[in-house]
mmCIF file of C-alpha atoms in Angstrom:
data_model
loop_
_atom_site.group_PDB
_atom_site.id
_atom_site.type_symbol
_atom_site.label_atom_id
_atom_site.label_comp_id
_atom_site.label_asym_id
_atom_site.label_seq_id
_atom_site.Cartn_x
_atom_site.Cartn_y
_atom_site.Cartn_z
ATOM 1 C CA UNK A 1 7.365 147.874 53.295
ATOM 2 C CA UNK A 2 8.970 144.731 53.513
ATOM 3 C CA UNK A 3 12.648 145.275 54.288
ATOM 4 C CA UNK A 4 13.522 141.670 52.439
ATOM 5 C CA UNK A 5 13.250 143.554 49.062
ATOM 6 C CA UNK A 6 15.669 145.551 47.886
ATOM 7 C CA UNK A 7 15.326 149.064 45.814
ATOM 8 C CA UNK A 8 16.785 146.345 42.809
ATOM 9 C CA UNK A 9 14.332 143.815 43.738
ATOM 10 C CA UNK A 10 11.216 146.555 43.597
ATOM 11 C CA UNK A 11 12.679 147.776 40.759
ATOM 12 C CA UNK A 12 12.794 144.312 38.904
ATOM 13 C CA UNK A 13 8.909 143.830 40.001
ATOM 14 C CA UNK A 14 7.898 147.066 39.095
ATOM 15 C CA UNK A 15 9.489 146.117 35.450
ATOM 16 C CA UNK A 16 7.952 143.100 35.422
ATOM 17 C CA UNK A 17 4.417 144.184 35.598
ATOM 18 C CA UNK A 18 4.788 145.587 31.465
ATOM 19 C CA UNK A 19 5.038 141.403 30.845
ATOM 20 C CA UNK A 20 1.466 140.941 31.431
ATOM 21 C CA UNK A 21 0.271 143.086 29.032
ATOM 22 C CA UNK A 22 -3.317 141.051 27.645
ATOM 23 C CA UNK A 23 -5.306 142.613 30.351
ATOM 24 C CA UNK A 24 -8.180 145.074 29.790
ATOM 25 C CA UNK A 25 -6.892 147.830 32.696
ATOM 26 C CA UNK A 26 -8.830 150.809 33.908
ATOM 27 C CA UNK A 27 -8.586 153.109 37.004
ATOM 28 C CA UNK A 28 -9.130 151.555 40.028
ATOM 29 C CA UNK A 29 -8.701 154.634 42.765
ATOM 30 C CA UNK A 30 -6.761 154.175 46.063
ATOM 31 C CA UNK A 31 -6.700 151.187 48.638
ATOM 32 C CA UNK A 32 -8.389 152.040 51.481
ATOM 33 C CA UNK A 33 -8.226 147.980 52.965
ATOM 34 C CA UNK A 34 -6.413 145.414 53.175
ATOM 35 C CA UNK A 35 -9.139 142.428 53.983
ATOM 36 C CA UNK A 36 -6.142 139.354 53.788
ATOM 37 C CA UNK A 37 -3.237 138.617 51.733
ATOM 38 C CA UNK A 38 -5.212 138.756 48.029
ATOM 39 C CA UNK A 39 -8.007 140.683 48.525
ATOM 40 C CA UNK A 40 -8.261 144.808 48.896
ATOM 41 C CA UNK A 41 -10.626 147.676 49.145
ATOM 42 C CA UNK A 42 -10.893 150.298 47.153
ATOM 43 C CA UNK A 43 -12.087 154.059 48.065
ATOM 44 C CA UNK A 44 -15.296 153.833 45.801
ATOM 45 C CA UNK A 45 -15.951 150.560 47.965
ATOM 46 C CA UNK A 46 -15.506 147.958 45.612
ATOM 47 C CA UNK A 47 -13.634 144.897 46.834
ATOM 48 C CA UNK A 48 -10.851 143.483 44.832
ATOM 49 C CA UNK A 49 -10.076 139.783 44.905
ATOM 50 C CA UNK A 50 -6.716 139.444 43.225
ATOM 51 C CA UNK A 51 -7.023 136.718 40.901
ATOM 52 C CA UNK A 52 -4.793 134.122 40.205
ATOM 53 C CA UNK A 53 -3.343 133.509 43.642
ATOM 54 C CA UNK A 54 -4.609 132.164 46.482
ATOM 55 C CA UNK A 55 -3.163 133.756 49.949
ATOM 56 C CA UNK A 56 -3.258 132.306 53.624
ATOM 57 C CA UNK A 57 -6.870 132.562 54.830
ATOM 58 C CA UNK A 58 -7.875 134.436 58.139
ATOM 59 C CA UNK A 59 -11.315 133.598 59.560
ATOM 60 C CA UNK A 60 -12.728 136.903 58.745
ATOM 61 C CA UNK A 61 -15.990 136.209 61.174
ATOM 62 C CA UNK A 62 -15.986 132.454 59.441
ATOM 63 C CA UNK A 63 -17.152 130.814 62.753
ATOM 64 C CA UNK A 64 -14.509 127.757 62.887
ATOM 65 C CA UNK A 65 -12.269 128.688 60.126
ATOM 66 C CA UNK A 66 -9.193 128.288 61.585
ATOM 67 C CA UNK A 67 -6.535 130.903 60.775
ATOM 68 C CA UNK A 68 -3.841 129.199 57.920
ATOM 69 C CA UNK A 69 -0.251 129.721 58.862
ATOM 70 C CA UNK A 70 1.129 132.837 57.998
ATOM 71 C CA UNK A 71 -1.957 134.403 57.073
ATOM 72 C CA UNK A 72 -1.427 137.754 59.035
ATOM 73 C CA UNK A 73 2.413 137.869 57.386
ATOM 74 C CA UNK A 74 0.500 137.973 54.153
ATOM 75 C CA UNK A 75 -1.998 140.758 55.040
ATOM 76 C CA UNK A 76 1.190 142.805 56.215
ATOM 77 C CA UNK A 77 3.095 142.555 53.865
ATOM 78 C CA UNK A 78 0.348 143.276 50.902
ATOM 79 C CA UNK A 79 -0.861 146.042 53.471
ATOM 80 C CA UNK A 80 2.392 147.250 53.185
ATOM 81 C CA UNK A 81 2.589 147.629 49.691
ATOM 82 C CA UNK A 82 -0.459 148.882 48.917
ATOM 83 C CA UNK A 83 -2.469 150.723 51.363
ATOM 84 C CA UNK A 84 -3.476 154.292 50.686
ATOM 85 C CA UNK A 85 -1.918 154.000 47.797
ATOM 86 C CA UNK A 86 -3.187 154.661 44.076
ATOM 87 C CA UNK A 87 -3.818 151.113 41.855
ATOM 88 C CA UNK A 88 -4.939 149.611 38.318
ATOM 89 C CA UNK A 89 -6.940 147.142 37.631
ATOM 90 C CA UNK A 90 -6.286 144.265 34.589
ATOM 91 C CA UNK A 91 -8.993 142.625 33.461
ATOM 92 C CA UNK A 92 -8.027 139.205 32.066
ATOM 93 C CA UNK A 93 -11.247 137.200 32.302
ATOM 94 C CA UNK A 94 -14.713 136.960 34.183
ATOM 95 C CA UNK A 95 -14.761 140.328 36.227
ATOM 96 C CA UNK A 96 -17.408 139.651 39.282
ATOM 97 C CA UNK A 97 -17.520 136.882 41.315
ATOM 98 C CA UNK A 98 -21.089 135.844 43.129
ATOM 99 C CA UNK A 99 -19.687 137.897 46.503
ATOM 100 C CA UNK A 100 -20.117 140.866 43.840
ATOM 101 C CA UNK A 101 -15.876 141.462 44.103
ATOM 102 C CA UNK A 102 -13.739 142.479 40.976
ATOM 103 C CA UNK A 103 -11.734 139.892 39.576
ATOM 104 C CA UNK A 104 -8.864 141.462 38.901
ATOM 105 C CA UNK A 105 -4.568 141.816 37.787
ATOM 106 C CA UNK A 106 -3.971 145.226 40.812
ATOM 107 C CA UNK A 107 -0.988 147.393 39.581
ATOM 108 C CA UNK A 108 0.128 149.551 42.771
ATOM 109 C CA UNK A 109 1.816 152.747 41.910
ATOM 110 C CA UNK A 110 4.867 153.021 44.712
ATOM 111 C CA UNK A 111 7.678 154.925 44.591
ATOM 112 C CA UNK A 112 9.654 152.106 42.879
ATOM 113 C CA UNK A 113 7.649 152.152 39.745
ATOM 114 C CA UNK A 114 4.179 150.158 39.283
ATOM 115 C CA UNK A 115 4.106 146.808 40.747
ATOM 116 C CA UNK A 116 1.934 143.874 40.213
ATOM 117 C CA UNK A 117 0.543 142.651 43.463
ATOM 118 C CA UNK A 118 -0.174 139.386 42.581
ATOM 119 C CA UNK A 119 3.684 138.668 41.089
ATOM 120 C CA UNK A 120 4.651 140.456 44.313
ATOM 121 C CA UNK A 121 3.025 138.200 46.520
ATOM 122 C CA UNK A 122 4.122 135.030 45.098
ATOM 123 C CA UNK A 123 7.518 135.950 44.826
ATOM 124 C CA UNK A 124 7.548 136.530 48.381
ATOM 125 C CA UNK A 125 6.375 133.139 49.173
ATOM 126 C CA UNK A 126 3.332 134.721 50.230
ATOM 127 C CA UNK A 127 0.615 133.159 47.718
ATOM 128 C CA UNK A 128 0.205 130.415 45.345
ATOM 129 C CA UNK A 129 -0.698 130.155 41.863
ATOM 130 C CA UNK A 130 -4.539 129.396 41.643
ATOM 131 C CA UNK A 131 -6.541 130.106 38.565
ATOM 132 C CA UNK A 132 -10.359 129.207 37.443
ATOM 133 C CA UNK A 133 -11.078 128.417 34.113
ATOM 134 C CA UNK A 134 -13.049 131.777 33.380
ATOM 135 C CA UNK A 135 -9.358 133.622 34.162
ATOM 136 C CA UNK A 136 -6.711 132.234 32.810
ATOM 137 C CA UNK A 137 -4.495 135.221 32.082
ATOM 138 C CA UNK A 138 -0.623 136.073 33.097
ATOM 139 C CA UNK A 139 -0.287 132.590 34.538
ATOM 140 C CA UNK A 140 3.163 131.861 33.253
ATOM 141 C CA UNK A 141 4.635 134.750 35.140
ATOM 142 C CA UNK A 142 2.933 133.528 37.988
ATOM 143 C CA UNK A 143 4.229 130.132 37.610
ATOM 144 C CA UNK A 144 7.837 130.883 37.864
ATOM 145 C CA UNK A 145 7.388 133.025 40.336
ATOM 146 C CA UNK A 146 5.751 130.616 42.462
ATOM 147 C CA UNK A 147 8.826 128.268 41.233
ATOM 148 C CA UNK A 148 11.295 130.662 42.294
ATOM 149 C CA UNK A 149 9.781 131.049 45.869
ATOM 150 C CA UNK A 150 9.129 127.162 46.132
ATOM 151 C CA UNK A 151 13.209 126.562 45.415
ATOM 152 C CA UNK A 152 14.275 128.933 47.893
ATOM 153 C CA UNK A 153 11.709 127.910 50.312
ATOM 154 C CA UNK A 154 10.571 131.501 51.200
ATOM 155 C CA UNK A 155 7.357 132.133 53.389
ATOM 156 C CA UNK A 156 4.538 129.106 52.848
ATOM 157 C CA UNK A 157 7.079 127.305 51.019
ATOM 158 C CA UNK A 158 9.062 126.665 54.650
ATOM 159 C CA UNK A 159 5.526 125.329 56.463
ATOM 160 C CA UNK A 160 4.787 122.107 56.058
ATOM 161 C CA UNK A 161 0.854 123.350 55.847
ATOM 162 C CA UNK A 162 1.877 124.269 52.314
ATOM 163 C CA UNK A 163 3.842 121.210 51.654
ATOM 164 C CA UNK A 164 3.493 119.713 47.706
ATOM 165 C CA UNK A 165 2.181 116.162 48.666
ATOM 166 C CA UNK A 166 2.925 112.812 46.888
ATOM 167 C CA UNK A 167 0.236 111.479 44.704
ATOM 168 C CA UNK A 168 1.820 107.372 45.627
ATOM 169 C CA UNK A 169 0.425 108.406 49.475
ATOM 170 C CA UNK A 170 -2.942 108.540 48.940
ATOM 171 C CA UNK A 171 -3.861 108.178 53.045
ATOM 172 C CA UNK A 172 -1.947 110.892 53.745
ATOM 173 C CA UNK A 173 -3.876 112.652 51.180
ATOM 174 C CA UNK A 174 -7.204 111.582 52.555
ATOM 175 C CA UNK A 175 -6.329 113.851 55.624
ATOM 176 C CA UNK A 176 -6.060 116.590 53.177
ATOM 177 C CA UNK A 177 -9.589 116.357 51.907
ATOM 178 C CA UNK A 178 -11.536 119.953 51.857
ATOM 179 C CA UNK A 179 -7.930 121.331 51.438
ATOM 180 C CA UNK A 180 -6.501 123.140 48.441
ATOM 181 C CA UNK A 181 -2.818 120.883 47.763
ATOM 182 C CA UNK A 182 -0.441 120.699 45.190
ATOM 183 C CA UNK A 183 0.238 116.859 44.538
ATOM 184 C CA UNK A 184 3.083 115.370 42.554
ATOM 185 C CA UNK A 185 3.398 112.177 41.126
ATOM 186 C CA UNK A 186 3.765 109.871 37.884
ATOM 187 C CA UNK A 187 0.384 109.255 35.703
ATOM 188 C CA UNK A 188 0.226 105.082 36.072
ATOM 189 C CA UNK A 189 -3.035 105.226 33.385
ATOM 190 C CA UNK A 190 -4.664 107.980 31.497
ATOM 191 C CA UNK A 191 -7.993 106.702 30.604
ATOM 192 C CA UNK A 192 -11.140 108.364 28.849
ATOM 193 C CA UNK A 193 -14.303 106.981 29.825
ATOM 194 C CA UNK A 194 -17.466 108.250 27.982
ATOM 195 C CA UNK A 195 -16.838 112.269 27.935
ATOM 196 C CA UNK A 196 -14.242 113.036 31.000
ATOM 197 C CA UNK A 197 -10.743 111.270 31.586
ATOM 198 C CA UNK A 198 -9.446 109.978 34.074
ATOM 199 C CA UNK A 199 -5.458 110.456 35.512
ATOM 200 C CA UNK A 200 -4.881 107.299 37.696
ATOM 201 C CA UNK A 201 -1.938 107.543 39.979
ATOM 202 C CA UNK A 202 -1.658 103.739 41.253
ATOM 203 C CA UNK A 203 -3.353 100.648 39.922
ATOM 204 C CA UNK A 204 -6.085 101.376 42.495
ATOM 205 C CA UNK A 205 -8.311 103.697 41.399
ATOM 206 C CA UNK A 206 -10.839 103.312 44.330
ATOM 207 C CA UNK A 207 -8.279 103.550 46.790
ATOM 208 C CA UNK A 208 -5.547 105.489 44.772
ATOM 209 C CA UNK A 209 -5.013 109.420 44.716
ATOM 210 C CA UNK A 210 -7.216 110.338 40.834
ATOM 211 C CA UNK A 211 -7.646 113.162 38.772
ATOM 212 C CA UNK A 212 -10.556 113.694 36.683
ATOM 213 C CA UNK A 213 -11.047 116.081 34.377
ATOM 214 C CA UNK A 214 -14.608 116.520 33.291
ATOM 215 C CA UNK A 215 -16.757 117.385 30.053
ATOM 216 C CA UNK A 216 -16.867 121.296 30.422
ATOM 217 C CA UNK A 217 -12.873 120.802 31.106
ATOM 218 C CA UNK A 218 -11.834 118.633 28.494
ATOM 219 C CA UNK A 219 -13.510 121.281 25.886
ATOM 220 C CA UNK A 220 -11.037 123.807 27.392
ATOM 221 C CA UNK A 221 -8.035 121.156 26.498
ATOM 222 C CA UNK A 222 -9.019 120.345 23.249
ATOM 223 C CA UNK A 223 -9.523 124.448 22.293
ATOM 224 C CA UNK A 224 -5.794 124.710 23.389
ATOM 225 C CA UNK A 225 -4.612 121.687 21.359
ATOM 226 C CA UNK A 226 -4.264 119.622 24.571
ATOM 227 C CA UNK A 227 -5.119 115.534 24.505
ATOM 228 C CA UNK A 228 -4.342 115.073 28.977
ATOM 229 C CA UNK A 229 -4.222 111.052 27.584
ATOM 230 C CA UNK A 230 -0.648 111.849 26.487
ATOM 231 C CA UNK A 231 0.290 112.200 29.898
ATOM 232 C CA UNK A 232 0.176 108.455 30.423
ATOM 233 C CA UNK A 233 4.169 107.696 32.324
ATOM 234 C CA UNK A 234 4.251 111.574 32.758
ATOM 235 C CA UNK A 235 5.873 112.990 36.059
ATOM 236 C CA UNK A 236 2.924 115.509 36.970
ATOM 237 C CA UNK A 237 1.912 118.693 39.506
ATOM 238 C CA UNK A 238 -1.478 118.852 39.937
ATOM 239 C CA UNK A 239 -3.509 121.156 41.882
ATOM 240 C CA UNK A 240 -6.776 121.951 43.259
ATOM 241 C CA UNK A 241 -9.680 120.966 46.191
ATOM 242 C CA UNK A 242 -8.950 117.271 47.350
ATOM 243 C CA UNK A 243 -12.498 115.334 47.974
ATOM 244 C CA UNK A 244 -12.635 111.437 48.808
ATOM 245 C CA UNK A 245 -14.410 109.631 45.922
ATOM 246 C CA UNK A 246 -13.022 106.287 45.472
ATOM 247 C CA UNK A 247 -10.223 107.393 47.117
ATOM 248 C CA UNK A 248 -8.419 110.942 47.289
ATOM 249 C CA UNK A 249 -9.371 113.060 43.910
ATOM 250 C CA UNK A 250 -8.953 116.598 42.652
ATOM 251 C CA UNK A 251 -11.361 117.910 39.973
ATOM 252 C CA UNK A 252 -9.141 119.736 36.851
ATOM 253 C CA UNK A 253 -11.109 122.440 35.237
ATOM 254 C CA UNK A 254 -8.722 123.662 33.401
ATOM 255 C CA UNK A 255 -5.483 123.342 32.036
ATOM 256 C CA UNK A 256 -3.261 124.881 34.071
ATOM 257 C CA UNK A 257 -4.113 122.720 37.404
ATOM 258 C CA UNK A 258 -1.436 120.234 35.442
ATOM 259 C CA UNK A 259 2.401 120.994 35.214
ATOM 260 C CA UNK A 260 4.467 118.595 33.154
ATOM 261 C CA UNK A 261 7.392 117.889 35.126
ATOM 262 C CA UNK A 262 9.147 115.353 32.816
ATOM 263 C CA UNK A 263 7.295 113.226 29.880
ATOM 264 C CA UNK A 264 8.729 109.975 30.833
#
């Protein structure tokens, strides 16, 4: 187990798993593998991806997938907490992926109480926050964990791999391209064109860093009461996959890839 945590800290986690309580959660047996930092085994041989965070990658037989830094820290340390030991599983939105693995919240029963893997892992700077818009569930927590971790600078949040980049740099962003990033910045013009908008972070949009949220995405917004046109002066966190068109871009498909910093 990871000797950074204290019985008080495992005891706060294991208290904090009753906050998420909208999930659908069923038996899910005992962890028989660790694969990487969010994604487990169980002993019926389904494989668990743990939703809402993303972990350092290993290779995993990817020929030329490089391994991310601190990837095998992150298998340990889940490994650690959960291995052989019995889980839960919280249901919170789509439940199979197209690799045929659960999509799911995993409770691990340890001797400190039940803990929620996923909270676990980001508070130990060990994953980020990364949701879809089919599974949306428990983000908050998730959020200020990730917050927490990010002030302190614990695990990722030390490497510069894992470094929250500035939207006004938008070469330096261009290197990041086929990377997930977290990019921070001020909104110069929020713009809808036809049925998608467009966040503009310098008055070159072909050249500037961009994010667009499309049609399927702004339907998500407006169910939750959300007009992203507001955000016009806004200081912003956006994340997500960075491509190059017209300059460095990251497609929002849901809300939560944007965190108001400040309105103005």
């Amino acid at each position: 187990m990871n000797k950074l945590l204290s019985t008080a800290a495992f005891a706060l986690l294991a208290n904090s798993a009753l906050a998420c309580e909208s999930l659908d959660m069923m038996p899910g047996g005992t962890i028989v593998e660790v694969t990487d930092g969010d994604t487990v085994v169980l002993n019926d041989g389904r494989k668990v991806r743990l939703i809402g965070t993303q972990a350092p990658k290993l290779p995993l037989g990817r020929e030329g997938f490089e391994t991310w830094p601190l990837a095998p820290e992150a298998q340990k340390v889940l490994s650690d907490l959960s291995l052989n030991k019995p889980a839960r599983l919280g249901f919170g939105g789509e439940r199979i992926d197209r690799y045929d693995r659960a999509l799911a919240h995993l409770f691990v029963e340890t001797a400190y109480g039940e803990i929620w893997a996923q909270l676990f892992m980001v508070e130990q700077g060990l994953a980020r926050v990364y949701s879809f818009p089919d599974n949306r569930a428990c983000l908050d927590q998730l959020f200020a964990a990730e917050a927490r971790a990010r002030t302190e600078r614990l695990g990722i949040w030390s490497n510069p791999y894992y470094s929250v980049r500035a939207a006004d740099r938008p070469d330096e962003l261009l290197n990041r391209v086929g990377h997930y990033e977290l990019v921070e910045g001020r909104v110069f013009l929020a713009d809808r064109s036809g049925s998608r908008v467009y966040l503009n972070f310098g008055r070159f949009w072909k050249e500037d860093f961009t994010a667009v949220i499309e049609a399927p995405a702004m339907r998500l917004f407006e169910a939750d009461g959300m007009d992203p046109t507001v955000l016009e002066g806004a200081l912003v966190r956006i994340r997500g996959w960075v491509d190059d068109r017209d300059g460095p871009r990251i497609e929002i498909t849901h809300p939560e890839q944007i965190e108001v910093l400040a309105t103005r």
